[in-house]
Amino acid sequence: MSDDLAARLAAVNARIARAVEGAGRPPGSVRLLAVTKTKPPAAVRAAYAAGQRDFGENYVQELVDKAAALADLDGIRWHMIGHLQRNKVRHVVKLVSAVHTVDSVRLAEELGKRASDAGRSPLTTLVEVNVGGEAQKGGCSPEELGSVLAAVERAPGLALSGLMTVPPHTDDPAGARPFFDRLVALRDAHGGAARLPELSMGMTHDLEHAILAGATWVRVGTAIFGERG
Ligand SMILES: *Cc1c(COP(=O)(O)O)cnc(C)c1O
């Protein structure tokens, strides 16, 4: 099982490297976040043994449990990529190296306060934007983005890093491209790469399109760990 996993991880890294080259971007300019939601700690261990260090989780309780089960893995970095409720912030603030899903002023304020109280280094923060305007999805609207960015910058415990999005599903992966381009346009409208160096976008089925558009983090689960049950 872990040999298969190492092979799938290598294949994803090769996909990323090819896409980076095809886009004419510098090697190493796109990093892989391995998404482990619903997958057991053993799967994380296998990916870690194969060299992966950045892992993304969607649910607070699952993140807390997995981080505890894997506390022996030196240098592992957990990223929160799921919807975060304000009353759960205190459980994750010491565990994560980054949060990709800040989408309101109130969440930024709570996260900043808790991160600061925890005495940790400023927490790398990305603001999630709902570029597709889908009612059931997380993320602030493009209109709210300016105020959320300002709240992150005001928060003593947070370090503003960039933008994140999950586009509407399209059967054709190329269908995601206009949404990735919209996130890039929002970045350009709000200070560009100097203020917002990271763009977290692209998953198993559309990562090449995200990299062409300018992603710096791709978040990949299925291609590494298999389908989720
Ligand atoms: C599950 C998930 C992913 C990974 O999706 P795959 O299609 O399995 O690669 C990426 N980002 C977010 C926010 C997710 O919830």
PDB file of C-alpha atoms and ligand atoms in Angstrom:
ATOM      1  CA  MET A   1       0.000   0.000   0.000  1.00  0.00           C
ATOM      2  CA  SER A   2       2.706   2.492   0.898  1.00  0.00           C
ATOM      3  CA  ASP A   3       4.652   1.658  -2.316  1.00  0.00           C
ATOM      4  CA  ASP A   4       1.526   2.447  -4.322  1.00  0.00           C
ATOM      5  CA  LEU A   5       1.069   5.635  -2.391  1.00  0.00           C
ATOM      6  CA  ALA A   6       4.661   6.701  -2.973  1.00  0.00           C
ATOM      7  CA  ALA A   7       4.189   6.027  -6.702  1.00  0.00           C
ATOM      8  CA  ARG A   8       0.974   8.070  -6.824  1.00  0.00           C
ATOM      9  CA  LEU A   9       2.615  10.917  -4.911  1.00  0.00           C
ATOM     10  CA  ALA A  10       5.537  10.872  -7.352  1.00  0.00           C
ATOM     11  CA  ALA A  11       3.097  10.928 -10.273  1.00  0.00           C
ATOM     12  CA  VAL A  12       1.342  13.989  -8.840  1.00  0.00           C
ATOM     13  CA  ASN A  13       4.666  15.757  -8.306  1.00  0.00           C
ATOM     14  CA  ALA A  14       5.553  14.926 -11.913  1.00  0.00           C
ATOM     15  CA  ARG A  15       2.206  16.344 -13.119  1.00  0.00           C
ATOM     16  CA  ILE A  16       2.948  19.542 -11.203  1.00  0.00           C
ATOM     17  CA  ALA A  17       6.498  19.806 -12.551  1.00  0.00           C
ATOM     18  CA  ARG A  18       5.276  19.283 -16.140  1.00  0.00           C
ATOM     19  CA  ALA A  19       2.556  21.888 -15.758  1.00  0.00           C
ATOM     20  CA  VAL A  20       4.989  24.385 -14.212  1.00  0.00           C
ATOM     21  CA  GLU A  21       7.361  23.883 -17.109  1.00  0.00           C
ATOM     22  CA  GLY A  22       4.549  24.092 -19.660  1.00  0.00           C
ATOM     23  CA  ALA A  23       3.448  27.366 -18.126  1.00  0.00           C
ATOM     24  CA  GLY A  24       6.981  28.748 -18.367  1.00  0.00           C
ATOM     25  CA  ARG A  25       7.121  29.237 -14.608  1.00  0.00           C
ATOM     26  CA  PRO A  26      10.211  28.667 -12.419  1.00  0.00           C
ATOM     27  CA  PRO A  27      10.742  25.147 -11.018  1.00  0.00           C
ATOM     28  CA  GLY A  28       9.513  24.927  -7.441  1.00  0.00           C
ATOM     29  CA  SER A  29       7.060  27.811  -7.823  1.00  0.00           C
ATOM     30  CA  VAL A  30       4.072  25.537  -7.096  1.00  0.00           C
ATOM     31  CA  ARG A  31       3.847  23.486  -3.921  1.00  0.00           C
ATOM     32  CA  LEU A  32       1.746  20.422  -3.220  1.00  0.00           C
ATOM     33  CA  LEU A  33      -0.679  20.314  -0.324  1.00  0.00           C
ATOM     34  CA  ALA A  34      -1.708  16.679   0.236  1.00  0.00           C
ATOM     35  CA  VAL A  35      -5.368  16.569   1.279  1.00  0.00           C
ATOM     36  CA  THR A  36      -6.022  13.790   3.788  1.00  0.00           C
ATOM     37  CA  LYS A  37      -9.653  14.242   4.830  1.00  0.00           C
ATOM     38  CA  THR A  38     -11.293  10.864   5.640  1.00  0.00           C
ATOM     39  CA  LYS A  39      -7.937   9.090   5.193  1.00  0.00           C
ATOM     40  CA  PRO A  40      -6.295   7.280   8.141  1.00  0.00           C
ATOM     41  CA  PRO A  41      -3.105   8.414   9.884  1.00  0.00           C
ATOM     42  CA  ALA A  42      -1.282   5.487   8.205  1.00  0.00           C
ATOM     43  CA  ALA A  43      -1.862   7.128   4.814  1.00  0.00           C
ATOM     44  CA  VAL A  44      -0.343  10.374   6.088  1.00  0.00           C
ATOM     45  CA  ARG A  45       2.641   8.438   7.459  1.00  0.00           C
ATOM     46  CA  ALA A  46       3.208   6.779   4.083  1.00  0.00           C
ATOM     47  CA  ALA A  47       3.143  10.130   2.276  1.00  0.00           C
ATOM     48  CA  TYR A  48       5.443  11.647   4.897  1.00  0.00           C
ATOM     49  CA  ALA A  49       7.872   8.726   4.473  1.00  0.00           C
ATOM     50  CA  ALA A  50       7.857   9.512   0.737  1.00  0.00           C
ATOM     51  CA  GLY A  51       8.884  13.098   1.474  1.00  0.00           C
ATOM     52  CA  GLN A  52       5.586  15.013   1.669  1.00  0.00           C
ATOM     53  CA  ARG A  53       5.427  17.588   4.483  1.00  0.00           C
ATOM     54  CA  ASP A  54       2.343  19.777   3.873  1.00  0.00           C
ATOM     55  CA  PHE A  55      -1.037  18.214   4.595  1.00  0.00           C
ATOM     56  CA  GLY A  56      -4.532  19.691   4.372  1.00  0.00           C
ATOM     57  CA  GLU A  57      -7.537  18.805   6.504  1.00  0.00           C
ATOM     58  CA  ASN A  58     -11.148  20.007   6.243  1.00  0.00           C
ATOM     59  CA  TYR A  59     -12.685  19.200   9.616  1.00  0.00           C
ATOM     60  CA  VAL A  60     -11.482  20.455  12.982  1.00  0.00           C
ATOM     61  CA  GLN A  61     -12.045  17.258  14.965  1.00  0.00           C
ATOM     62  CA  GLU A  62     -10.347  15.133  12.320  1.00  0.00           C
ATOM     63  CA  LEU A  63      -7.405  17.528  12.216  1.00  0.00           C
ATOM     64  CA  VAL A  64      -7.059  17.487  16.007  1.00  0.00           C
ATOM     65  CA  ASP A  65      -7.181  13.677  16.133  1.00  0.00           C
ATOM     66  CA  LYS A  66      -4.774  13.162  13.230  1.00  0.00           C
ATOM     67  CA  ALA A  67      -2.280  15.742  14.461  1.00  0.00           C
ATOM     68  CA  ALA A  68      -2.238  13.984  17.843  1.00  0.00           C
ATOM     69  CA  ALA A  69      -1.781  10.545  16.258  1.00  0.00           C
ATOM     70  CA  LEU A  70       1.087  11.893  14.139  1.00  0.00           C
ATOM     71  CA  ALA A  71       2.792  14.161  16.652  1.00  0.00           C
ATOM     72  CA  ASP A  72       6.020  12.164  16.222  1.00  0.00           C
ATOM     73  CA  LEU A  73       6.449  13.302  12.580  1.00  0.00           C
ATOM     74  CA  ASP A  74       9.036  16.083  12.752  1.00  0.00           C
ATOM     75  CA  GLY A  75       8.425  19.049  10.511  1.00  0.00           C
ATOM     76  CA  ILE A  76       4.957  18.025   9.371  1.00  0.00           C
ATOM     77  CA  ARG A  77       2.830  21.067   8.498  1.00  0.00           C
ATOM     78  CA  TRP A  78      -0.957  21.038   8.799  1.00  0.00           C
ATOM     79  CA  HIS A  79      -3.113  23.378   6.752  1.00  0.00           C
ATOM     80  CA  MET A  80      -6.786  24.030   7.508  1.00  0.00           C
ATOM     81  CA  ILE A  81      -8.656  24.023   4.190  1.00  0.00           C
ATOM     82  CA  GLY A  82     -12.247  23.465   5.339  1.00  0.00           C
ATOM     83  CA  HIS A  83     -14.878  25.833   6.645  1.00  0.00           C
ATOM     84  CA  LEU A  84     -13.797  27.068  10.080  1.00  0.00           C
ATOM     85  CA  GLN A  85     -16.362  28.047  12.699  1.00  0.00           C
ATOM     86  CA  ARG A  86     -15.370  30.752  15.125  1.00  0.00           C
ATOM     87  CA  ASN A  87     -16.129  28.575  18.156  1.00  0.00           C
ATOM     88  CA  LYS A  88     -13.648  25.945  16.888  1.00  0.00           C
ATOM     89  CA  VAL A  89     -10.734  28.287  16.219  1.00  0.00           C
ATOM     90  CA  ARG A  90      -9.147  27.726  19.605  1.00  0.00           C
ATOM     91  CA  HIS A  91      -8.746  23.994  18.865  1.00  0.00           C
ATOM     92  CA  VAL A  92      -6.624  24.487  15.754  1.00  0.00           C
ATOM     93  CA  VAL A  93      -4.608  27.583  16.399  1.00  0.00           C
ATOM     94  CA  LYS A  94      -1.607  25.793  17.887  1.00  0.00           C
ATOM     95  CA  LEU A  95      -1.725  22.873  15.444  1.00  0.00           C
ATOM     96  CA  VAL A  96      -1.738  24.485  12.030  1.00  0.00           C
ATOM     97  CA  SER A  97       0.928  26.259  10.028  1.00  0.00           C
ATOM     98  CA  ALA A  98      -1.650  27.897   7.759  1.00  0.00           C
ATOM     99  CA  VAL A  99      -5.370  28.522   7.383  1.00  0.00           C
ATOM    100  CA  HIS A 100      -6.620  28.795   3.771  1.00  0.00           C
ATOM    101  CA  THR A 101     -10.256  29.497   4.547  1.00  0.00           C
ATOM    102  CA  VAL A 102     -10.677  32.808   6.345  1.00  0.00           C
ATOM    103  CA  ASP A 103     -13.781  34.345   4.814  1.00  0.00           C
ATOM    104  CA  SER A 104     -15.139  36.975   7.191  1.00  0.00           C
ATOM    105  CA  VAL A 105     -13.980  39.897   9.282  1.00  0.00           C
ATOM    106  CA  ARG A 106     -15.264  38.214  12.448  1.00  0.00           C
ATOM    107  CA  LEU A 107     -13.401  34.979  11.741  1.00  0.00           C
ATOM    108  CA  ALA A 108     -10.194  36.922  11.031  1.00  0.00           C
ATOM    109  CA  GLU A 109     -10.570  38.776  14.337  1.00  0.00           C
ATOM    110  CA  GLU A 110     -11.183  35.606  16.350  1.00  0.00           C
ATOM    111  CA  LEU A 111      -8.358  33.692  14.660  1.00  0.00           C
ATOM    112  CA  GLY A 112      -5.975  36.604  15.151  1.00  0.00           C
ATOM    113  CA  LYS A 113      -6.860  36.967  18.812  1.00  0.00           C
ATOM    114  CA  ARG A 114      -6.475  33.240  19.505  1.00  0.00           C
ATOM    115  CA  ALA A 115      -3.210  33.000  17.556  1.00  0.00           C
ATOM    116  CA  SER A 116      -1.832  35.968  19.421  1.00  0.00           C
ATOM    117  CA  ASP A 117      -2.979  34.606  22.817  1.00  0.00           C
ATOM    118  CA  ALA A 118      -1.328  31.275  21.983  1.00  0.00           C
ATOM    119  CA  GLY A 119       1.985  33.086  21.687  1.00  0.00           C
ATOM    120  CA  ARG A 120       2.741  31.403  18.408  1.00  0.00           C
ATOM    121  CA  SER A 121       4.449  32.902  15.362  1.00  0.00           C
ATOM    122  CA  PRO A 122       2.022  34.813  13.139  1.00  0.00           C
ATOM    123  CA  LEU A 123      -0.324  32.346  11.470  1.00  0.00           C
ATOM    124  CA  THR A 124      -0.078  32.203   7.679  1.00  0.00           C
ATOM    125  CA  THR A 125      -3.528  33.184   6.448  1.00  0.00           C
ATOM    126  CA  LEU A 126      -5.222  32.961   3.086  1.00  0.00           C
ATOM    127  CA  VAL A 127      -8.613  34.483   2.397  1.00  0.00           C
ATOM    128  CA  GLU A 128     -11.116  32.227   0.651  1.00  0.00           C
ATOM    129  CA  VAL A 129     -13.177  33.805  -2.115  1.00  0.00           C
ATOM    130  CA  ASN A 130     -16.368  32.284  -3.491  1.00  0.00           C
ATOM    131  CA  VAL A 131     -15.640  33.212  -7.103  1.00  0.00           C
ATOM    132  CA  GLY A 132     -18.517  31.127  -8.451  1.00  0.00           C
ATOM    133  CA  GLY A 133     -21.069  32.800  -6.171  1.00  0.00           C
ATOM    134  CA  GLU A 134     -22.436  29.400  -5.115  1.00  0.00           C
ATOM    135  CA  ALA A 135     -24.800  29.618  -2.155  1.00  0.00           C
ATOM    136  CA  GLN A 136     -23.603  26.416  -0.442  1.00  0.00           C
ATOM    137  CA  LYS A 137     -19.869  27.219  -0.676  1.00  0.00           C
ATOM    138  CA  GLY A 138     -17.581  28.915   1.799  1.00  0.00           C
ATOM    139  CA  GLY A 139     -15.639  32.018   0.937  1.00  0.00           C
ATOM    140  CA  CYS A 140     -16.354  35.716   0.996  1.00  0.00           C
ATOM    141  CA  SER A 141     -17.814  37.490  -2.004  1.00  0.00           C
ATOM    142  CA  PRO A 142     -15.510  39.533  -4.238  1.00  0.00           C
ATOM    143  CA  GLU A 143     -17.219  42.637  -2.798  1.00  0.00           C
ATOM    144  CA  GLU A 144     -16.334  41.655   0.781  1.00  0.00           C
ATOM    145  CA  LEU A 145     -12.737  40.765  -0.014  1.00  0.00           C
ATOM    146  CA  GLY A 146     -11.242  44.185   0.705  1.00  0.00           C
ATOM    147  CA  SER A 147     -12.613  44.327   4.232  1.00  0.00           C
ATOM    148  CA  VAL A 148     -11.581  40.743   5.036  1.00  0.00           C
ATOM    149  CA  LEU A 149      -8.032  41.397   3.798  1.00  0.00           C
ATOM    150  CA  ALA A 150      -7.854  44.527   5.938  1.00  0.00           C
ATOM    151  CA  ALA A 151      -9.057  42.581   8.995  1.00  0.00           C
ATOM    152  CA  VAL A 152      -6.350  39.941   8.476  1.00  0.00           C
ATOM    153  CA  GLU A 153      -3.694  42.644   8.208  1.00  0.00           C
ATOM    154  CA  ARG A 154      -4.971  44.362  11.368  1.00  0.00           C
ATOM    155  CA  ALA A 155      -4.903  41.124  13.381  1.00  0.00           C
ATOM    156  CA  PRO A 156      -1.689  40.877  15.401  1.00  0.00           C
ATOM    157  CA  GLY A 157      -1.628  37.051  15.288  1.00  0.00           C
ATOM    158  CA  LEU A 158      -2.030  36.688  11.533  1.00  0.00           C
ATOM    159  CA  ALA A 159       0.261  37.035   8.516  1.00  0.00           C
ATOM    160  CA  LEU A 160      -1.632  37.686   5.287  1.00  0.00           C
ATOM    161  CA  SER A 161      -0.348  35.344   2.593  1.00  0.00           C
ATOM    162  CA  GLY A 162      -2.814  35.134  -0.276  1.00  0.00           C
ATOM    163  CA  LEU A 163      -6.119  33.961  -1.694  1.00  0.00           C
ATOM    164  CA  MET A 164      -7.815  30.587  -2.007  1.00  0.00           C
ATOM    165  CA  THR A 165     -10.762  29.325  -4.003  1.00  0.00           C
ATOM    166  CA  VAL A 166     -12.754  26.199  -4.806  1.00  0.00           C
ATOM    167  CA  PRO A 167     -14.417  26.746  -8.185  1.00  0.00           C
ATOM    168  CA  PRO A 168     -17.794  25.295  -9.138  1.00  0.00           C
ATOM    169  CA  HIS A 169     -17.476  21.721 -10.369  1.00  0.00           C
ATOM    170  CA  THR A 170     -17.317  21.277 -14.126  1.00  0.00           C
ATOM    171  CA  ASP A 171     -16.940  17.881 -15.844  1.00  0.00           C
ATOM    172  CA  ASP A 172     -14.382  19.386 -18.189  1.00  0.00           C
ATOM    173  CA  PRO A 173     -11.408  20.498 -16.048  1.00  0.00           C
ATOM    174  CA  ALA A 174     -10.842  23.440 -18.399  1.00  0.00           C
ATOM    175  CA  GLY A 175     -14.176  24.788 -17.171  1.00  0.00           C
ATOM    176  CA  ALA A 176     -12.457  25.835 -13.936  1.00  0.00           C
ATOM    177  CA  ARG A 177     -10.043  28.150 -15.727  1.00  0.00           C
ATOM    178  CA  PRO A 178     -12.282  31.248 -15.831  1.00  0.00           C
ATOM    179  CA  PHE A 179     -12.748  30.958 -12.049  1.00  0.00           C
ATOM    180  CA  PHE A 180      -9.006  30.659 -11.475  1.00  0.00           C
ATOM    181  CA  ASP A 181      -8.521  33.702 -13.700  1.00  0.00           C
ATOM    182  CA  ARG A 182     -11.096  35.562 -11.620  1.00  0.00           C
ATOM    183  CA  LEU A 183      -9.103  34.872  -8.443  1.00  0.00           C
ATOM    184  CA  VAL A 184      -5.969  36.182 -10.178  1.00  0.00           C
ATOM    185  CA  ALA A 185      -7.854  39.322 -11.235  1.00  0.00           C
ATOM    186  CA  LEU A 186      -9.006  39.845  -7.636  1.00  0.00           C
ATOM    187  CA  ARG A 187      -5.417  39.459  -6.439  1.00  0.00           C
ATOM    188  CA  ASP A 188      -4.334  42.077  -8.985  1.00  0.00           C
ATOM    189  CA  ALA A 189      -7.117  44.410  -7.854  1.00  0.00           C
ATOM    190  CA  HIS A 190      -6.067  44.079  -4.186  1.00  0.00           C
ATOM    191  CA  GLY A 191      -2.353  44.767  -4.198  1.00  0.00           C
ATOM    192  CA  GLY A 192      -1.007  42.063  -6.509  1.00  0.00           C
ATOM    193  CA  ALA A 193       1.641  39.501  -5.661  1.00  0.00           C
ATOM    194  CA  ALA A 194       3.486  41.902  -3.356  1.00  0.00           C
ATOM    195  CA  ARG A 195       0.586  41.828  -0.900  1.00  0.00           C
ATOM    196  CA  LEU A 196      -0.857  38.412  -1.832  1.00  0.00           C
ATOM    197  CA  PRO A 197       1.976  36.130  -2.968  1.00  0.00           C
ATOM    198  CA  GLU A 198       0.126  32.824  -2.595  1.00  0.00           C
ATOM    199  CA  LEU A 199      -2.785  31.508  -4.671  1.00  0.00           C
ATOM    200  CA  SER A 200      -4.263  28.248  -3.343  1.00  0.00           C
ATOM    201  CA  MET A 201      -6.280  26.742  -6.206  1.00  0.00           C
ATOM    202  CA  GLY A 202      -6.443  23.536  -8.220  1.00  0.00           C
ATOM    203  CA  MET A 203      -7.236  19.962  -7.163  1.00  0.00           C
ATOM    204  CA  THR A 204      -6.870  16.467  -8.630  1.00  0.00           C
ATOM    205  CA  HIS A 205      -8.885  17.104 -11.731  1.00  0.00           C
ATOM    206  CA  ASP A 206      -7.906  20.630 -12.675  1.00  0.00           C
ATOM    207  CA  LEU A 207      -4.457  21.295 -11.213  1.00  0.00           C
ATOM    208  CA  GLU A 208      -2.849  21.872 -14.647  1.00  0.00           C
ATOM    209  CA  HIS A 209      -5.331  24.664 -15.369  1.00  0.00           C
ATOM    210  CA  ALA A 210      -4.728  26.216 -11.968  1.00  0.00           C
ATOM    211  CA  ILE A 211      -0.967  26.191 -12.553  1.00  0.00           C
ATOM    212  CA  LEU A 212      -1.390  27.825 -15.970  1.00  0.00           C
ATOM    213  CA  ALA A 213      -3.464  30.522 -14.270  1.00  0.00           C
ATOM    214  CA  GLY A 214      -0.859  31.131 -11.530  1.00  0.00           C
ATOM    215  CA  ALA A 215      -1.508  28.806  -8.555  1.00  0.00           C
ATOM    216  CA  THR A 216       1.279  28.553  -5.977  1.00  0.00           C
ATOM    217  CA  TRP A 217      -0.424  25.849  -3.869  1.00  0.00           C
ATOM    218  CA  VAL A 218      -2.386  22.981  -5.375  1.00  0.00           C
ATOM    219  CA  ARG A 219      -4.500  20.900  -2.993  1.00  0.00           C
ATOM    220  CA  VAL A 220      -4.633  17.255  -4.060  1.00  0.00           C
ATOM    221  CA  GLY A 221      -6.369  14.347  -2.354  1.00  0.00           C
ATOM    222  CA  THR A 222      -7.816  11.722  -4.701  1.00  0.00           C
ATOM    223  CA  ALA A 223      -4.820  11.400  -7.029  1.00  0.00           C
ATOM    224  CA  ILE A 224      -2.579  10.576  -4.047  1.00  0.00           C
ATOM    225  CA  PHE A 225      -4.810   8.736  -1.585  1.00  0.00           C
ATOM    226  CA  GLY A 226      -7.533   7.298  -3.827  1.00  0.00           C
ATOM    227  CA  GLU A 227     -11.258   7.965  -3.911  1.00  0.00           C
ATOM    228  CA  ARG A 228     -12.932   8.916  -0.658  1.00  0.00           C
ATOM    229  CA  GLY A 229     -15.602   6.487   0.584  1.00  0.00           C
TER     230      GLY A 229
HETATM  231  C1  LIG B   1     -11.179  17.604  -0.704  1.00  0.00           C
HETATM  232  C2  LIG B   1     -10.569  18.905  -1.082  1.00  0.00           C
HETATM  233  C3  LIG B   1      -9.475  18.981  -1.976  1.00  0.00           C
HETATM  234  C4  LIG B   1      -8.899  17.772  -2.692  1.00  0.00           C
HETATM  235  O1  LIG B   1      -9.754  17.351  -3.712  1.00  0.00           O
HETATM  236  P1  LIG B   1      -9.367  16.134  -4.688  1.00  0.00           P
HETATM  237  O2  LIG B   1     -10.322  16.277  -5.814  1.00  0.00           O
HETATM  238  O3  LIG B   1      -9.568  14.876  -3.901  1.00  0.00           O
HETATM  239  O4  LIG B   1      -7.954  16.312  -5.106  1.00  0.00           O
HETATM  240  C5  LIG B   1      -8.919  20.228  -2.209  1.00  0.00           C
HETATM  241  N1  LIG B   1      -9.401  21.338  -1.625  1.00  0.00           N
HETATM  242  C6  LIG B   1     -10.437  21.304  -0.771  1.00  0.00           C
HETATM  243  C7  LIG B   1     -10.901  22.565  -0.152  1.00  0.00           C
HETATM  244  C8  LIG B   1     -11.053  20.092  -0.491  1.00  0.00           C
HETATM  245  O5  LIG B   1     -12.101  20.085   0.336  1.00  0.00           O
END
